[in-house]
Amino acid sequence: MKLSTKHNILAVSIGVVYLWFGALKFFPDLSPAEGLAKSTIHMLTFGLIPDTVSIVLLALWETTIGVFLIFNLWRRTMAVLALVHMVFTFAPLLFFPEQAFGEGPLYLTLVGQYIFKNLIIIAALLNLVDFSAENIKNKLKLKYPILSLVDLNRLGVIGERTHQKNLKKSK
């Protein structure tokens, strides 16, 4: 199934951001997020990975995701890896709340804003992954051709709304 132009634009846009932000992390003190990233990874790994190694691993992870999304390679897998990464970007809110929140209850520092903007990236990535029931049904049929003989609608694999749409299309 060919993805729409909107999906291509989303993937390339996210890929460019990942490639850019990741590439900066290869050069010491060039990324504005380097200190926060090192501190967060240090906390998440209980200091088992040296900071200099962790930032290079993060740079590799981010640039790989970026390049693969830009060139439409393993898009779904890269989107899932990016979603995993995005979950970890919220860790500083727990580990270092004083860096993310200011004096007021809803006041975000620049670090907090930097973290919360990831909600937009998460929404776009979820759009790329496509967890729709119809997509899951098609993937199951590709992986297990025998399922083509079974009415997956009646088994509850796809939702009732999707089943009703399919009925209307067939009329």
Short mmCIF file of N, CA and C in Angstrom, two decimals, residues 4-166:
data_model
loop_
_atom_site.label_atom_id
_atom_site.label_comp_id
_atom_site.label_asym_id
_atom_site.label_seq_id
_atom_site.Cartn_x
_atom_site.Cartn_y
_atom_site.Cartn_z
N SER A 4 0.52 8.12 1.44
CA SER A 4 0.18 9.39 0.82
C SER A 4 1.35 10.37 0.88
N THR A 5 1.21 11.42 0.11
CA THR A 5 2.21 12.48 0.12
C THR A 5 2.33 13.09 1.51
N LYS A 6 1.20 13.19 2.22
CA LYS A 6 1.24 13.73 3.59
C LYS A 6 2.16 12.89 4.48
N HIS A 7 2.06 11.57 4.35
CA HIS A 7 2.91 10.69 5.14
C HIS A 7 4.38 10.85 4.75
N ASN A 8 4.63 11.01 3.46
CA ASN A 8 6.01 11.21 3.01
C ASN A 8 6.58 12.50 3.57
N ILE A 9 5.78 13.56 3.56
CA ILE A 9 6.24 14.85 4.09
C ILE A 9 6.51 14.72 5.59
N LEU A 10 5.61 14.05 6.31
CA LEU A 10 5.83 13.83 7.74
C LEU A 10 7.13 13.07 7.99
N ALA A 11 7.32 11.99 7.27
CA ALA A 11 8.51 11.15 7.47
C ALA A 11 9.79 11.92 7.17
N VAL A 12 9.81 12.64 6.07
CA VAL A 12 11.02 13.39 5.71
C VAL A 12 11.26 14.51 6.72
N SER A 13 10.21 15.20 7.14
CA SER A 13 10.36 16.28 8.12
C SER A 13 10.93 15.77 9.44
N ILE A 14 10.36 14.69 9.93
CA ILE A 14 10.86 14.11 11.18
C ILE A 14 12.28 13.60 10.97
N GLY A 15 12.54 13.01 9.81
CA GLY A 15 13.88 12.52 9.49
C GLY A 15 14.92 13.62 9.50
N VAL A 16 14.58 14.77 8.93
CA VAL A 16 15.51 15.90 8.91
C VAL A 16 15.82 16.36 10.33
N VAL A 17 14.78 16.47 11.16
CA VAL A 17 14.99 16.89 12.56
C VAL A 17 15.88 15.89 13.28
N TYR A 18 15.59 14.61 13.12
CA TYR A 18 16.41 13.58 13.78
C TYR A 18 17.85 13.61 13.27
N LEU A 19 18.03 13.72 11.98
CA LEU A 19 19.38 13.75 11.42
C LEU A 19 20.15 14.97 11.93
N TRP A 20 19.51 16.11 11.92
CA TRP A 20 20.16 17.35 12.34
C TRP A 20 20.53 17.30 13.82
N PHE A 21 19.54 16.99 14.66
CA PHE A 21 19.79 16.96 16.11
C PHE A 21 20.80 15.87 16.46
N GLY A 22 20.72 14.74 15.78
CA GLY A 22 21.66 13.65 16.05
C GLY A 22 23.07 13.99 15.62
N ALA A 23 23.21 14.60 14.45
CA ALA A 23 24.54 14.96 13.94
C ALA A 23 25.25 15.94 14.87
N LEU A 24 24.50 16.86 15.45
CA LEU A 24 25.11 17.82 16.38
C LEU A 24 25.75 17.12 17.58
N LYS A 25 25.16 16.01 17.98
CA LYS A 25 25.65 15.30 19.18
C LYS A 25 26.99 14.59 18.94
N PHE A 26 27.40 14.45 17.70
CA PHE A 26 28.71 13.86 17.42
C PHE A 26 29.85 14.81 17.75
N PHE A 27 29.54 16.10 17.86
CA PHE A 27 30.57 17.11 18.10
C PHE A 27 30.38 17.69 19.50
N PRO A 28 31.35 17.50 20.39
CA PRO A 28 31.22 17.96 21.78
C PRO A 28 30.84 19.44 21.87
N ASP A 29 29.90 19.70 22.76
CA ASP A 29 29.43 21.05 23.09
C ASP A 29 28.73 21.78 21.95
N LEU A 30 28.37 21.09 20.88
CA LEU A 30 27.68 21.74 19.77
C LEU A 30 26.16 21.65 19.93
N SER A 31 25.68 20.58 20.50
CA SER A 31 24.24 20.40 20.70
C SER A 31 23.80 21.08 21.99
N PRO A 32 22.76 21.92 21.91
CA PRO A 32 22.27 22.55 23.13
C PRO A 32 21.65 21.55 24.11
N ALA A 33 21.32 20.36 23.62
CA ALA A 33 20.70 19.34 24.48
C ALA A 33 21.72 18.34 25.02
N GLU A 34 22.99 18.52 24.71
CA GLU A 34 24.00 17.52 25.08
C GLU A 34 24.06 17.28 26.58
N GLY A 35 24.13 18.33 27.36
CA GLY A 35 24.23 18.18 28.82
C GLY A 35 23.01 17.47 29.39
N LEU A 36 21.84 17.89 28.96
CA LEU A 36 20.60 17.26 29.43
C LEU A 36 20.54 15.80 29.01
N ALA A 37 20.94 15.51 27.77
CA ALA A 37 20.93 14.13 27.28
C ALA A 37 21.88 13.25 28.08
N LYS A 38 23.09 13.75 28.31
CA LYS A 38 24.07 12.97 29.09
C LYS A 38 23.56 12.71 30.50
N SER A 39 23.03 13.74 31.14
CA SER A 39 22.53 13.58 32.52
C SER A 39 21.36 12.60 32.58
N THR A 40 20.47 12.69 31.60
CA THR A 40 19.31 11.79 31.57
C THR A 40 19.73 10.35 31.33
N ILE A 41 20.61 10.13 30.37
CA ILE A 41 21.07 8.76 30.09
C ILE A 41 21.83 8.22 31.30
N HIS A 42 22.60 9.08 31.95
CA HIS A 42 23.33 8.67 33.15
C HIS A 42 22.35 8.15 34.21
N MET A 43 21.25 8.88 34.40
CA MET A 43 20.24 8.46 35.38
C MET A 43 19.54 7.18 34.93
N LEU A 44 19.17 7.10 33.67
CA LEU A 44 18.44 5.93 33.16
C LEU A 44 19.27 4.66 33.22
N THR A 45 20.58 4.79 33.03
CA THR A 45 21.46 3.60 33.01
C THR A 45 22.22 3.42 34.33
N PHE A 46 21.85 4.22 35.33
CA PHE A 46 22.51 4.16 36.65
C PHE A 46 24.01 4.36 36.53
N GLY A 47 24.43 5.15 35.54
CA GLY A 47 25.84 5.46 35.36
C GLY A 47 26.68 4.34 34.78
N LEU A 48 26.04 3.29 34.29
CA LEU A 48 26.79 2.15 33.74
C LEU A 48 27.45 2.46 32.40
N ILE A 49 26.89 3.42 31.67
CA ILE A 49 27.47 3.80 30.38
C ILE A 49 28.14 5.16 30.56
N PRO A 50 29.42 5.27 30.25
CA PRO A 50 30.09 6.57 30.37
C PRO A 50 29.39 7.63 29.51
N ASP A 51 29.37 8.86 30.01
CA ASP A 51 28.67 9.94 29.31
C ASP A 51 29.18 10.14 27.89
N THR A 52 30.48 10.03 27.69
CA THR A 52 31.03 10.24 26.34
C THR A 52 30.57 9.15 25.37
N VAL A 53 30.37 7.96 25.88
CA VAL A 53 29.88 6.85 25.05
C VAL A 53 28.38 7.01 24.81
N SER A 54 27.65 7.36 25.85
CA SER A 54 26.19 7.45 25.73
C SER A 54 25.77 8.51 24.72
N ILE A 55 26.48 9.62 24.67
CA ILE A 55 26.09 10.68 23.74
C ILE A 55 26.37 10.26 22.30
N VAL A 56 27.42 9.49 22.08
CA VAL A 56 27.71 8.99 20.73
C VAL A 56 26.66 7.95 20.32
N LEU A 57 26.28 7.08 21.25
CA LEU A 57 25.23 6.09 20.96
C LEU A 57 23.91 6.78 20.63
N LEU A 58 23.59 7.83 21.38
CA LEU A 58 22.37 8.58 21.10
C LEU A 58 22.46 9.25 19.73
N ALA A 59 23.62 9.81 19.42
CA ALA A 59 23.82 10.44 18.10
C ALA A 59 23.64 9.41 16.98
N LEU A 60 24.18 8.22 17.17
CA LEU A 60 24.01 7.15 16.17
C LEU A 60 22.54 6.77 16.01
N TRP A 61 21.85 6.63 17.15
CA TRP A 61 20.44 6.26 17.12
C TRP A 61 19.64 7.32 16.36
N GLU A 62 19.84 8.58 16.71
CA GLU A 62 19.07 9.65 16.10
C GLU A 62 19.39 9.82 14.61
N THR A 63 20.66 9.78 14.25
CA THR A 63 21.01 9.95 12.83
C THR A 63 20.54 8.77 11.99
N THR A 64 20.59 7.58 12.55
CA THR A 64 20.09 6.40 11.82
C THR A 64 18.60 6.54 11.55
N ILE A 65 17.85 6.90 12.57
CA ILE A 65 16.41 7.11 12.39
C ILE A 65 16.18 8.18 11.32
N GLY A 66 16.93 9.27 11.41
CA GLY A 66 16.77 10.36 10.46
C GLY A 66 17.02 9.94 9.02
N VAL A 67 18.14 9.29 8.78
CA VAL A 67 18.49 8.87 7.42
C VAL A 67 17.45 7.88 6.88
N PHE A 68 17.07 6.92 7.70
CA PHE A 68 16.12 5.91 7.24
C PHE A 68 14.75 6.53 6.94
N LEU A 69 14.31 7.48 7.75
CA LEU A 69 13.02 8.13 7.48
C LEU A 69 13.10 8.99 6.22
N ILE A 70 14.19 9.70 6.04
CA ILE A 70 14.34 10.55 4.86
C ILE A 70 14.29 9.72 3.58
N PHE A 71 14.95 8.57 3.59
CA PHE A 71 15.02 7.74 2.39
C PHE A 71 13.96 6.63 2.35
N ASN A 72 12.98 6.73 3.24
CA ASN A 72 11.84 5.81 3.25
C ASN A 72 12.28 4.35 3.37
N LEU A 73 13.21 4.09 4.26
CA LEU A 73 13.69 2.73 4.50
C LEU A 73 13.16 2.27 5.86
N TRP A 74 12.51 1.14 5.89
CA TRP A 74 11.97 0.57 7.13
C TRP A 74 11.21 1.63 7.93
N ARG A 75 10.34 2.33 7.24
CA ARG A 75 9.67 3.48 7.85
C ARG A 75 8.95 3.13 9.14
N ARG A 76 8.19 2.06 9.12
CA ARG A 76 7.42 1.71 10.32
C ARG A 76 8.35 1.37 11.48
N THR A 77 9.39 0.59 11.23
CA THR A 77 10.35 0.22 12.28
C THR A 77 11.04 1.45 12.83
N MET A 78 11.45 2.35 11.95
CA MET A 78 12.12 3.58 12.40
C MET A 78 11.17 4.46 13.20
N ALA A 79 9.91 4.50 12.79
CA ALA A 79 8.92 5.29 13.53
C ALA A 79 8.72 4.72 14.93
N VAL A 80 8.71 3.40 15.04
CA VAL A 80 8.58 2.77 16.36
C VAL A 80 9.82 3.07 17.21
N LEU A 81 11.02 2.97 16.62
CA LEU A 81 12.25 3.31 17.36
C LEU A 81 12.24 4.78 17.79
N ALA A 82 11.72 5.64 16.93
CA ALA A 82 11.62 7.05 17.29
C ALA A 82 10.62 7.25 18.42
N LEU A 83 9.52 6.50 18.42
CA LEU A 83 8.55 6.59 19.51
C LEU A 83 9.17 6.16 20.84
N VAL A 84 9.97 5.11 20.80
CA VAL A 84 10.67 4.67 22.02
C VAL A 84 11.58 5.80 22.50
N HIS A 85 12.32 6.38 21.58
CA HIS A 85 13.20 7.51 21.92
C HIS A 85 12.39 8.66 22.52
N MET A 86 11.26 8.96 21.91
CA MET A 86 10.43 10.07 22.39
C MET A 86 9.95 9.85 23.83
N VAL A 87 9.64 8.61 24.18
CA VAL A 87 9.23 8.32 25.56
C VAL A 87 10.35 8.72 26.52
N PHE A 88 11.58 8.37 26.16
CA PHE A 88 12.71 8.69 27.02
C PHE A 88 13.00 10.19 27.10
N THR A 89 12.57 10.96 26.09
CA THR A 89 12.83 12.40 26.14
C THR A 89 12.04 13.09 27.25
N PHE A 90 11.04 12.41 27.78
CA PHE A 90 10.26 12.99 28.88
C PHE A 90 10.84 12.67 30.25
N ALA A 91 11.85 11.81 30.30
CA ALA A 91 12.48 11.44 31.58
C ALA A 91 13.02 12.63 32.36
N PRO A 92 13.58 13.66 31.71
CA PRO A 92 14.06 14.80 32.50
C PRO A 92 12.98 15.49 33.33
N LEU A 93 11.73 15.35 32.92
CA LEU A 93 10.64 15.94 33.72
C LEU A 93 10.59 15.30 35.10
N LEU A 94 10.94 14.02 35.18
CA LEU A 94 10.97 13.31 36.46
C LEU A 94 12.29 13.48 37.18
N PHE A 95 13.39 13.40 36.44
CA PHE A 95 14.71 13.45 37.05
C PHE A 95 15.16 14.87 37.40
N PHE A 96 14.81 15.83 36.57
CA PHE A 96 15.28 17.20 36.75
C PHE A 96 14.14 18.20 36.58
N PRO A 97 13.10 18.11 37.38
CA PRO A 97 11.95 19.01 37.20
C PRO A 97 12.32 20.49 37.33
N GLU A 98 13.34 20.78 38.13
CA GLU A 98 13.75 22.17 38.31
C GLU A 98 14.29 22.78 37.01
N GLN A 99 14.75 21.94 36.10
CA GLN A 99 15.24 22.45 34.81
C GLN A 99 14.11 22.66 33.81
N ALA A 100 12.99 21.96 34.02
CA ALA A 100 11.89 22.02 33.05
C ALA A 100 10.80 23.00 33.44
N PHE A 101 10.60 23.19 34.73
CA PHE A 101 9.51 24.03 35.19
C PHE A 101 10.04 25.26 35.91
N GLY A 102 9.37 26.39 35.68
CA GLY A 102 9.76 27.64 36.32
C GLY A 102 8.99 27.84 37.62
N GLU A 103 8.80 29.11 37.98
CA GLU A 103 8.18 29.45 39.26
C GLU A 103 6.68 29.21 39.27
N GLY A 104 5.99 29.51 38.20
CA GLY A 104 4.55 29.32 38.15
C GLY A 104 4.18 27.88 37.87
N PRO A 105 2.93 27.50 38.16
CA PRO A 105 2.53 26.09 38.00
C PRO A 105 2.55 25.61 36.55
N LEU A 106 2.31 26.50 35.61
CA LEU A 106 2.30 26.10 34.20
C LEU A 106 3.45 26.72 33.41
N TYR A 107 4.39 27.31 34.11
CA TYR A 107 5.51 27.97 33.45
C TYR A 107 6.58 26.96 33.08
N LEU A 108 6.88 26.89 31.80
CA LEU A 108 7.93 26.00 31.32
C LEU A 108 9.18 26.80 31.01
N THR A 109 10.31 26.27 31.41
CA THR A 109 11.58 26.87 31.02
C THR A 109 11.83 26.50 29.56
N LEU A 110 12.93 26.98 29.01
CA LEU A 110 13.28 26.63 27.64
C LEU A 110 13.48 25.12 27.50
N VAL A 111 14.06 24.50 28.53
CA VAL A 111 14.24 23.04 28.53
C VAL A 111 12.87 22.35 28.52
N GLY A 112 11.95 22.84 29.33
CA GLY A 112 10.60 22.26 29.37
C GLY A 112 9.89 22.38 28.04
N GLN A 113 10.04 23.53 27.40
CA GLN A 113 9.44 23.72 26.08
C GLN A 113 10.07 22.78 25.05
N TYR A 114 11.37 22.61 25.16
CA TYR A 114 12.11 21.72 24.27
C TYR A 114 11.58 20.28 24.40
N ILE A 115 11.26 19.89 25.62
CA ILE A 115 10.74 18.54 25.87
C ILE A 115 9.30 18.42 25.39
N PHE A 116 8.46 19.38 25.74
CA PHE A 116 7.04 19.27 25.42
C PHE A 116 6.74 19.38 23.93
N LYS A 117 7.62 19.99 23.15
CA LYS A 117 7.40 20.04 21.71
C LYS A 117 7.43 18.64 21.10
N ASN A 118 7.98 17.69 21.85
CA ASN A 118 8.03 16.31 21.35
C ASN A 118 6.65 15.68 21.24
N LEU A 119 5.65 16.27 21.90
CA LEU A 119 4.28 15.76 21.74
C LEU A 119 3.84 15.84 20.28
N ILE A 120 4.28 16.87 19.59
CA ILE A 120 3.93 17.02 18.17
C ILE A 120 4.61 15.93 17.36
N ILE A 121 5.86 15.65 17.66
CA ILE A 121 6.59 14.60 16.94
C ILE A 121 5.94 13.24 17.22
N ILE A 122 5.53 13.01 18.45
CA ILE A 122 4.86 11.74 18.80
C ILE A 122 3.58 11.58 17.98
N ALA A 123 2.78 12.63 17.89
CA ALA A 123 1.54 12.56 17.12
C ALA A 123 1.83 12.24 15.66
N ALA A 124 2.84 12.87 15.10
CA ALA A 124 3.20 12.61 13.70
C ALA A 124 3.70 11.18 13.52
N LEU A 125 4.51 10.70 14.46
CA LEU A 125 5.03 9.33 14.37
C LEU A 125 3.90 8.31 14.46
N LEU A 126 2.94 8.55 15.34
CA LEU A 126 1.79 7.63 15.44
C LEU A 126 1.03 7.58 14.13
N ASN A 127 0.98 8.70 13.44
CA ASN A 127 0.34 8.75 12.14
C ASN A 127 1.10 7.89 11.13
N LEU A 128 2.42 7.87 11.23
CA LEU A 128 3.23 7.06 10.32
C LEU A 128 3.13 5.57 10.60
N VAL A 129 3.03 5.21 11.87
CA VAL A 129 3.03 3.80 12.25
C VAL A 129 1.74 3.12 11.81
N ASP A 130 0.63 3.80 11.88
CA ASP A 130 -0.67 3.29 11.45
C ASP A 130 -1.06 2.01 12.18
N PHE A 131 -1.64 2.21 13.34
CA PHE A 131 -2.12 1.09 14.14
C PHE A 131 -3.58 0.76 13.82
N SER A 132 -4.08 1.20 12.67
CA SER A 132 -5.48 0.98 12.34
C SER A 132 -5.78 -0.51 12.21
N ALA A 133 -7.01 -0.85 12.51
CA ALA A 133 -7.43 -2.25 12.44
C ALA A 133 -7.29 -2.80 11.02
N GLU A 134 -7.60 -1.97 10.03
CA GLU A 134 -7.50 -2.40 8.64
C GLU A 134 -6.05 -2.73 8.28
N ASN A 135 -5.13 -1.92 8.73
CA ASN A 135 -3.72 -2.15 8.46
C ASN A 135 -3.25 -3.44 9.13
N ILE A 136 -3.67 -3.65 10.36
CA ILE A 136 -3.29 -4.87 11.08
C ILE A 136 -3.84 -6.10 10.37
N LYS A 137 -5.09 -6.01 9.92
CA LYS A 137 -5.69 -7.13 9.20
C LYS A 137 -4.89 -7.45 7.94
N ASN A 138 -4.53 -6.43 7.18
CA ASN A 138 -3.76 -6.65 5.95
C ASN A 138 -2.40 -7.26 6.25
N LYS A 139 -1.75 -6.81 7.30
CA LYS A 139 -0.44 -7.37 7.67
C LYS A 139 -0.58 -8.84 8.06
N LEU A 140 -1.64 -9.17 8.79
CA LEU A 140 -1.86 -10.56 9.18
C LEU A 140 -2.05 -11.44 7.94
N LYS A 141 -2.81 -10.94 6.98
CA LYS A 141 -3.06 -11.72 5.77
C LYS A 141 -1.80 -11.90 4.95
N LEU A 142 -0.92 -10.89 4.94
CA LEU A 142 0.35 -11.03 4.22
C LEU A 142 1.26 -12.04 4.89
N LYS A 143 1.29 -12.00 6.21
CA LYS A 143 2.17 -12.89 6.95
C LYS A 143 1.63 -14.32 6.96
N TYR A 144 0.31 -14.44 7.06
CA TYR A 144 -0.33 -15.76 7.13
C TYR A 144 -1.40 -15.84 6.04
N PRO A 145 -1.03 -16.21 4.82
CA PRO A 145 -1.98 -16.21 3.70
C PRO A 145 -3.23 -17.05 3.94
N ILE A 146 -3.14 -18.03 4.80
CA ILE A 146 -4.30 -18.87 5.09
C ILE A 146 -5.46 -18.04 5.66
N LEU A 147 -5.12 -16.91 6.28
CA LEU A 147 -6.16 -16.05 6.85
C LEU A 147 -7.03 -15.41 5.79
N SER A 148 -6.60 -15.44 4.54
CA SER A 148 -7.43 -14.90 3.46
C SER A 148 -8.71 -15.70 3.31
N LEU A 149 -8.70 -16.92 3.80
CA LEU A 149 -9.89 -17.78 3.71
C LEU A 149 -10.86 -17.52 4.85
N VAL A 150 -10.43 -16.74 5.85
CA VAL A 150 -11.24 -16.51 7.05
C VAL A 150 -11.79 -15.09 7.02
N ASP A 151 -13.03 -14.94 7.47
CA ASP A 151 -13.62 -13.61 7.58
C ASP A 151 -13.15 -12.99 8.89
N LEU A 152 -12.12 -12.16 8.81
CA LEU A 152 -11.54 -11.56 10.01
C LEU A 152 -12.50 -10.58 10.67
N ASN A 153 -13.45 -10.07 9.90
CA ASN A 153 -14.43 -9.16 10.48
C ASN A 153 -15.26 -9.88 11.55
N ARG A 154 -15.68 -11.09 11.24
CA ARG A 154 -16.51 -11.85 12.18
C ARG A 154 -15.73 -12.32 13.39
N LEU A 155 -14.42 -12.46 13.23
CA LEU A 155 -13.59 -12.87 14.36
C LEU A 155 -13.26 -11.70 15.28
N GLY A 156 -13.65 -10.51 14.87
CA GLY A 156 -13.39 -9.33 15.69
C GLY A 156 -12.00 -8.76 15.52
N VAL A 157 -11.29 -9.17 14.48
CA VAL A 157 -9.94 -8.65 14.25
C VAL A 157 -10.00 -7.19 13.83
N ILE A 158 -11.02 -6.83 13.05
CA ILE A 158 -11.19 -5.42 12.74
C ILE A 158 -12.49 -4.96 13.38
N GLY A 159 -12.56 -3.70 13.65
CA GLY A 159 -13.70 -3.14 14.37
C GLY A 159 -14.97 -3.14 13.55
N GLU A 160 -16.09 -2.92 14.22
CA GLU A 160 -17.40 -2.92 13.60
C GLU A 160 -17.52 -1.79 12.57
N ARG A 161 -16.97 -0.61 12.88
CA ARG A 161 -17.06 0.51 11.94
C ARG A 161 -16.36 0.17 10.64
N THR A 162 -15.19 -0.44 10.73
CA THR A 162 -14.46 -0.82 9.52
C THR A 162 -15.24 -1.87 8.75
N HIS A 163 -15.86 -2.81 9.47
CA HIS A 163 -16.67 -3.85 8.84
C HIS A 163 -17.84 -3.21 8.08
N GLN A 164 -18.49 -2.23 8.68
CA GLN A 164 -19.62 -1.56 8.03
C GLN A 164 -19.16 -0.81 6.78
N LYS A 165 -17.99 -0.17 6.84
CA LYS A 165 -17.45 0.52 5.67
C LYS A 165 -17.19 -0.48 4.54
N ASN A 166 -16.64 -1.63 4.88
CA ASN A 166 -16.36 -2.65 3.87
C ASN A 166 -17.64 -3.15 3.23
#
